[in-house]
Amino acid sequence: MTVTGLPIRVAALYRFTMLADCEALRRPLALACRAAGVRGTLLLAREGINGTIAGSDASVDHVLAHLRTLPGCDRLDVRESRARTMPFHRLKVRVKREIVTMGRPDIDPVDAGHYVAPEDWNALIDRPDTILIDTRNDFEVAIGSFPGAVDPGTRSFRDFPAWFLAHREELLGHTPQPRVAMFCTGGIRCEKATAFLKTQGLDAVYHLKGGILAYLETVPRDQNRWQGECFVFDQRVAVGHALAPGSYDLCHGCRMPVGADDRASPLYREGVSCPRCHAERSDTQRAAYAERHRQTRLADARGEAHVGAVYATD
């Protein structure tokens, strides 16, 4: 089930597959995206492709068709939702060392753990021998997670391997060895995290196929264990059950989610700062943010795009 009746189609996608010449693939992909008029970000690396794009139904279909012609991408993992307005300012198609940065070049993400379909997830996490780990960043966990999930408290996915190695004994030291179930927003981080755990000699590792987004879209409300909202890396900020738009805004000073309590704080200024970053920004920075916000509001009133009005050229 998805949110219907909204004009913008949003497709979050990834696929771990070996891509030998990413630069040769990048330019035709960028041209296809621009011809279709989509916006968003697509990352190419030797380990595969990752990103989120948005546009009309026809434009997203056009780009997905192109993506499925790339090596190993015929079974591209795509999670879709709808938005009232375009959630991205511009288009970016880039080549990176990793499509999700763990900083461990020895990891082969194609050799990952066991997929668990959203409809089977509750049964797995209900098992007494299952340890549930949230592989997302601390600010994402703060606005929603599965009850009982271990929060690594990491600021970046790059920190996950060190966190696991430091806490391995307290997590797994007892016998028999427990099952480890991991999840993230769209499935990419938890899939790569299971590949890392396999290099550490674990095999009973599982990850939520399609991530939280697939779970919120698929699992009926009366069976939904998720608590809170799910942060997404675009202008929607967060989504809830059935991928309905959430209640969070984005602080344009620190790019962190802002909830009702934050907005009620005297330190919150729309488009400028929130309680989290107010003390970390100078008066000069806040003045610049305020002017940017003012210009954005004026552009919106004219029906124009202030940010990302012109695509970068290659």
Short mmCIF file of C-alpha atoms in Angstrom, two decimals:
data_model
loop_
_atom_site.label_atom_id
_atom_site.label_comp_id
_atom_site.label_asym_id
_atom_site.label_seq_id
_atom_site.Cartn_x
_atom_site.Cartn_y
_atom_site.Cartn_z
CA MET A 1 0.00 0.00 0.00
CA THR A 2 1.32 3.47 -0.88
CA VAL A 3 0.15 7.03 -0.62
CA THR A 4 -1.97 7.66 -3.71
CA GLY A 5 -3.17 10.83 -5.37
CA LEU A 6 0.15 12.68 -5.01
CA PRO A 7 1.76 13.85 -8.26
CA ILE A 8 5.47 13.12 -7.67
CA ARG A 9 6.79 9.57 -7.80
CA VAL A 10 9.85 8.88 -5.61
CA ALA A 11 11.98 5.79 -6.29
CA ALA A 12 14.66 4.72 -3.80
CA LEU A 13 16.88 2.06 -5.36
CA TYR A 14 20.06 0.08 -5.03
CA ARG A 15 21.79 -3.03 -6.29
CA PHE A 16 25.06 -4.62 -5.23
CA THR A 17 26.71 -5.83 -8.45
CA MET A 18 30.17 -5.58 -9.92
CA LEU A 19 30.50 -2.58 -12.26
CA ALA A 20 33.84 -2.55 -14.05
CA ASP A 21 33.82 0.91 -15.68
CA CYS A 22 31.60 3.27 -13.72
CA GLU A 23 32.66 6.40 -15.57
CA ALA A 24 31.62 4.89 -18.89
CA LEU A 25 28.19 4.16 -17.38
CA ARG A 26 27.78 7.51 -15.63
CA ARG A 27 27.46 9.89 -18.57
CA PRO A 28 24.75 7.95 -20.49
CA LEU A 29 22.87 7.55 -17.21
CA ALA A 30 23.08 11.28 -16.48
CA LEU A 31 21.86 12.07 -20.00
CA ALA A 32 18.92 9.67 -19.58
CA CYS A 33 17.98 11.31 -16.27
CA ARG A 34 18.11 14.80 -17.72
CA ALA A 35 16.16 13.82 -20.81
CA ALA A 36 13.46 12.42 -18.54
CA GLY A 37 13.50 15.45 -16.23
CA VAL A 38 14.07 13.57 -12.98
CA ARG A 39 15.92 14.95 -9.98
CA GLY A 40 17.73 13.23 -7.14
CA THR A 41 21.05 11.48 -6.59
CA LEU A 42 22.49 8.34 -8.15
CA LEU A 43 25.84 6.88 -7.06
CA LEU A 44 27.90 4.40 -9.07
CA ALA A 45 30.78 2.38 -7.66
CA ARG A 46 32.53 -0.89 -8.39
CA GLU A 47 30.19 -2.52 -5.87
CA GLY A 48 26.96 -1.34 -7.56
CA ILE A 49 24.44 1.49 -7.69
CA ASN A 50 22.49 3.41 -5.05
CA GLY A 51 20.24 6.46 -5.04
CA THR A 52 16.83 8.08 -5.03
CA ILE A 53 15.14 9.86 -7.93
CA ALA A 54 11.85 11.69 -8.28
CA GLY A 55 9.65 12.93 -11.11
CA SER A 56 6.53 12.07 -13.06
CA ASP A 57 5.51 8.43 -13.48
CA ALA A 58 6.69 8.42 -17.10
CA SER A 59 10.04 10.04 -16.30
CA VAL A 60 10.84 7.63 -13.46
CA ASP A 61 9.83 4.68 -15.67
CA HIS A 62 12.25 5.94 -18.34
CA VAL A 63 15.19 6.08 -15.92
CA LEU A 64 14.40 2.75 -14.27
CA ALA A 65 14.32 1.12 -17.71
CA HIS A 66 17.80 2.53 -18.41
CA LEU A 67 19.12 1.40 -15.01
CA ARG A 68 17.91 -2.15 -15.59
CA THR A 69 20.15 -2.37 -18.66
CA LEU A 70 23.28 -1.92 -16.51
CA PRO A 71 25.31 -5.04 -15.66
CA GLY A 72 23.55 -7.09 -12.98
CA CYS A 73 20.80 -4.50 -12.48
CA ASP A 74 17.92 -6.34 -14.14
CA ARG A 75 16.69 -7.18 -10.62
CA LEU A 76 17.17 -3.69 -9.24
CA ASP A 77 15.70 -3.27 -5.74
CA VAL A 78 13.27 -0.30 -5.92
CA ARG A 79 11.04 1.16 -3.17
CA GLU A 80 8.50 3.71 -4.35
CA SER A 81 6.39 6.37 -2.66
CA ARG A 82 4.62 9.60 -3.58
CA ALA A 83 5.21 13.25 -2.69
CA ARG A 84 3.17 16.43 -3.08
CA THR A 85 6.13 18.45 -4.34
CA MET A 86 9.52 17.64 -5.86
CA PRO A 87 11.69 16.49 -2.91
CA PHE A 88 15.02 17.26 -4.61
CA HIS A 89 16.54 20.51 -5.81
CA ARG A 90 18.81 19.09 -8.50
CA LEU A 91 20.18 16.00 -10.20
CA LYS A 92 23.50 14.40 -9.23
CA VAL A 93 25.01 11.34 -10.91
CA ARG A 94 28.39 10.55 -9.40
CA VAL A 95 31.08 7.88 -9.28
CA LYS A 96 32.21 6.98 -5.75
CA ARG A 97 34.49 4.42 -4.13
CA GLU A 98 31.49 2.86 -2.36
CA ILE A 99 27.75 3.30 -2.87
CA VAL A 100 27.35 3.23 0.90
CA THR A 101 30.50 4.15 2.78
CA MET A 102 31.78 1.61 5.29
CA GLY A 103 35.48 2.21 4.66
CA ARG A 104 36.22 -1.52 4.44
CA PRO A 105 37.49 -2.36 0.93
CA ASP A 106 37.84 -6.03 1.94
CA ILE A 107 34.05 -6.42 2.13
CA ASP A 108 32.26 -8.11 -0.76
CA PRO A 109 28.66 -6.88 -0.37
CA VAL A 110 27.47 -9.42 -2.92
CA ASP A 111 28.26 -12.08 -0.27
CA ALA A 112 25.67 -10.79 2.19
CA GLY A 113 23.45 -12.42 4.81
CA HIS A 114 19.97 -13.84 4.48
CA TYR A 115 17.14 -11.69 3.11
CA VAL A 116 13.99 -11.53 5.24
CA ALA A 117 10.79 -10.37 3.56
CA PRO A 118 8.83 -7.65 5.41
CA GLU A 119 5.91 -9.99 6.04
CA ASP A 120 8.29 -12.45 7.78
CA TRP A 121 10.20 -9.85 9.81
CA ASN A 122 7.98 -9.89 12.92
CA ALA A 123 8.40 -13.65 13.32
CA LEU A 124 12.20 -13.33 13.17
CA ILE A 125 12.51 -10.49 15.67
CA ASP A 126 10.08 -12.24 18.05
CA ARG A 127 12.45 -15.19 18.41
CA PRO A 128 14.21 -15.15 21.80
CA ASP A 129 17.52 -16.06 20.13
CA THR A 130 17.46 -13.01 17.82
CA ILE A 131 19.48 -9.86 18.46
CA LEU A 132 18.04 -6.89 16.59
CA ILE A 133 20.45 -4.13 15.50
CA ASP A 134 19.60 -0.78 13.92
CA THR A 135 22.41 0.03 11.48
CA ARG A 136 21.39 3.67 10.90
CA ASN A 137 22.89 6.86 12.31
CA ASP A 138 22.01 8.12 15.79
CA PHE A 139 19.80 11.01 14.60
CA GLU A 140 17.75 8.62 12.48
CA VAL A 141 17.24 6.22 15.38
CA ALA A 142 16.13 9.12 17.57
CA ILE A 143 12.91 9.68 15.61
CA GLY A 144 11.86 6.03 15.23
CA SER A 145 12.93 2.38 15.44
CA PHE A 146 11.75 -1.13 16.25
CA PRO A 147 11.21 -1.73 19.99
CA GLY A 148 14.13 -3.55 21.57
CA ALA A 149 16.57 -2.79 18.77
CA VAL A 150 20.19 -2.16 19.74
CA ASP A 151 21.22 1.40 18.86
CA PRO A 152 24.96 1.54 18.07
CA GLY A 153 24.88 5.32 18.56
CA THR A 154 27.01 5.83 15.47
CA ARG A 155 27.23 9.17 13.69
CA SER A 156 28.19 7.53 10.41
CA PHE A 157 27.86 4.08 8.85
CA ARG A 158 31.66 4.12 8.60
CA ASP A 159 31.67 3.75 12.42
CA PHE A 160 29.66 0.51 12.38
CA PRO A 161 32.54 -2.02 11.97
CA ALA A 162 34.50 -0.55 14.89
CA TRP A 163 31.35 -0.47 17.04
CA PHE A 164 30.58 -4.11 16.32
CA LEU A 165 34.14 -5.29 17.01
CA ALA A 166 34.17 -3.36 20.30
CA HIS A 167 30.84 -4.85 21.44
CA ARG A 168 30.99 -8.29 19.86
CA GLU A 169 31.52 -10.19 23.10
CA GLU A 170 28.68 -8.56 25.00
CA LEU A 171 26.38 -9.06 22.01
CA LEU A 172 27.35 -12.58 20.98
CA GLY A 173 29.55 -14.00 23.73
CA HIS A 174 26.98 -16.45 25.08
CA THR A 175 26.16 -19.80 23.46
CA PRO A 176 24.42 -20.97 21.45
CA GLN A 177 25.25 -18.14 19.09
CA PRO A 178 22.19 -15.93 18.53
CA ARG A 179 20.75 -14.86 15.23
CA VAL A 180 21.57 -11.27 14.27
CA ALA A 181 18.85 -9.34 12.45
CA MET A 182 19.69 -5.90 11.08
CA PHE A 183 17.69 -3.19 9.36
CA CYS A 184 18.07 0.26 7.82
CA THR A 185 16.03 2.71 5.75
CA GLY A 186 16.00 1.03 2.34
CA GLY A 187 18.00 -2.15 2.92
CA ILE A 188 21.42 -1.16 1.60
CA ARG A 189 23.27 -0.46 4.85
CA CYS A 190 21.96 -3.51 6.68
CA GLU A 191 22.77 -5.71 3.67
CA LYS A 192 26.36 -4.50 3.64
CA ALA A 193 26.52 -4.85 7.43
CA THR A 194 25.62 -8.55 7.13
CA ALA A 195 28.44 -8.95 4.60
CA PHE A 196 30.81 -7.47 7.18
CA LEU A 197 29.58 -9.82 9.91
CA LYS A 198 30.16 -12.77 7.58
CA THR A 199 33.83 -11.75 7.31
CA GLN A 200 33.89 -12.06 11.11
CA GLY A 201 32.83 -15.69 10.95
CA LEU A 202 29.09 -15.28 11.48
CA ASP A 203 26.56 -16.87 9.19
CA ALA A 204 23.26 -16.55 11.10
CA VAL A 205 22.88 -12.93 9.99
CA TYR A 206 19.71 -11.54 8.45
CA HIS A 207 18.62 -8.24 6.94
CA LEU A 208 15.23 -6.71 6.21
CA LYS A 209 14.68 -6.83 2.45
CA GLY A 210 13.75 -3.36 1.21
CA GLY A 211 14.42 -1.93 4.65
CA ILE A 212 12.05 0.02 6.86
CA LEU A 213 10.41 1.58 3.81
CA ALA A 214 9.33 -1.84 2.52
CA TYR A 215 8.10 -2.80 5.99
CA LEU A 216 6.02 0.37 6.39
CA GLU A 217 4.60 -0.09 2.91
CA THR A 218 3.84 -3.80 3.20
CA VAL A 219 2.89 -4.71 6.76
CA PRO A 220 -0.71 -3.93 7.82
CA ARG A 221 -1.13 -1.25 10.47
CA ASP A 222 -2.42 -3.68 13.12
CA GLN A 223 0.74 -5.79 12.71
CA ASN A 224 3.17 -2.89 12.37
CA ARG A 225 5.82 -2.96 15.13
CA TRP A 226 7.55 0.22 14.01
CA GLN A 227 7.45 3.08 16.54
CA GLY A 228 7.85 6.69 15.43
CA GLU A 229 8.76 7.82 11.94
CA CYS A 230 11.47 6.90 9.44
CA PHE A 231 13.97 9.54 8.34
CA VAL A 232 14.49 9.78 4.58
CA PHE A 233 17.29 11.67 2.87
CA ASP A 234 15.21 14.13 0.88
CA GLN A 235 12.92 17.09 1.43
CA ARG A 236 10.12 14.86 2.82
CA VAL A 237 12.36 14.42 5.89
CA ALA A 238 10.35 11.51 7.36
CA VAL A 239 7.58 9.07 6.50
CA GLY A 240 5.21 6.90 8.52
CA HIS A 241 2.94 3.93 7.95
CA ALA A 242 2.17 3.29 4.26
CA LEU A 243 4.92 5.86 3.52
CA ALA A 244 2.61 8.75 4.39
CA PRO A 245 4.44 12.08 4.87
CA GLY A 246 5.70 12.46 8.43
CA SER A 247 5.64 15.31 10.94
CA TYR A 248 9.30 16.35 10.84
CA ASP A 249 10.87 19.31 9.11
CA LEU A 250 14.54 19.76 8.23
CA CYS A 251 16.79 22.27 9.95
CA HIS A 252 18.62 24.05 7.15
CA GLY A 253 21.39 25.03 9.55
CA CYS A 254 22.51 21.48 10.42
CA ARG A 255 20.40 19.28 8.08
CA MET A 256 18.94 17.37 11.04
CA PRO A 257 15.24 16.45 11.55
CA VAL A 258 13.19 18.92 13.58
CA GLY A 259 10.16 17.73 15.52
CA ALA A 260 7.34 19.53 17.33
CA ASP A 261 9.37 20.03 20.53
CA ASP A 262 12.24 21.52 18.53
CA ARG A 263 9.92 23.92 16.72
CA ALA A 264 8.51 25.08 20.08
CA SER A 265 11.99 26.03 21.33
CA PRO A 266 13.03 29.72 21.35
CA LEU A 267 16.27 28.57 19.68
CA TYR A 268 14.39 27.38 16.61
CA ARG A 269 14.21 29.69 13.59
CA GLU A 270 12.69 28.27 10.43
CA GLY A 271 15.32 27.88 7.72
CA VAL A 272 18.07 29.09 10.08
CA SER A 273 18.73 27.01 13.20
CA CYS A 274 17.35 24.56 15.74
CA PRO A 275 18.19 23.76 19.39
CA ARG A 276 20.78 21.22 18.21
CA CYS A 277 22.88 23.62 16.16
CA HIS A 278 22.07 27.12 17.44
CA ALA A 279 25.14 27.37 19.69
CA GLU A 280 27.40 25.92 16.98
CA ARG A 281 26.64 28.63 14.41
CA SER A 282 27.93 32.20 14.40
CA ASP A 283 25.77 35.28 13.98
CA THR A 284 27.24 35.66 10.49
CA GLN A 285 26.26 32.11 9.54
CA ARG A 286 22.74 32.52 10.91
CA ALA A 287 22.34 35.78 9.01
CA ALA A 288 23.39 34.02 5.79
CA TYR A 289 20.92 31.18 6.46
CA ALA A 290 18.17 33.70 7.13
CA GLU A 291 18.85 35.48 3.82
CA ARG A 292 18.89 32.18 1.95
CA HIS A 293 15.55 31.27 3.53
CA ARG A 294 14.11 34.69 2.62
CA GLN A 295 15.21 34.33 -1.00
CA THR A 296 13.76 30.81 -1.14
CA ARG A 297 10.40 32.07 0.16
CA LEU A 298 10.37 34.87 -2.41
CA ALA A 299 11.20 32.42 -5.20
CA ASP A 300 8.43 30.09 -4.02
CA ALA A 301 5.96 32.97 -4.13
CA ARG A 302 6.97 33.65 -7.74
CA GLY A 303 6.68 29.97 -8.61
CA GLU A 304 10.40 29.71 -9.26
CA ALA A 305 13.16 27.42 -7.95
CA HIS A 306 15.74 29.26 -5.87
CA VAL A 307 17.93 26.21 -5.22
CA GLY A 308 18.89 23.88 -8.04
CA ALA A 309 17.23 25.91 -10.77
CA VAL A 310 19.99 24.97 -13.22
CA TYR A 311 21.51 21.53 -13.48
CA ALA A 312 25.28 21.24 -13.35
CA THR A 313 26.92 20.36 -16.65
CA ASP A 314 29.36 17.51 -17.24
#
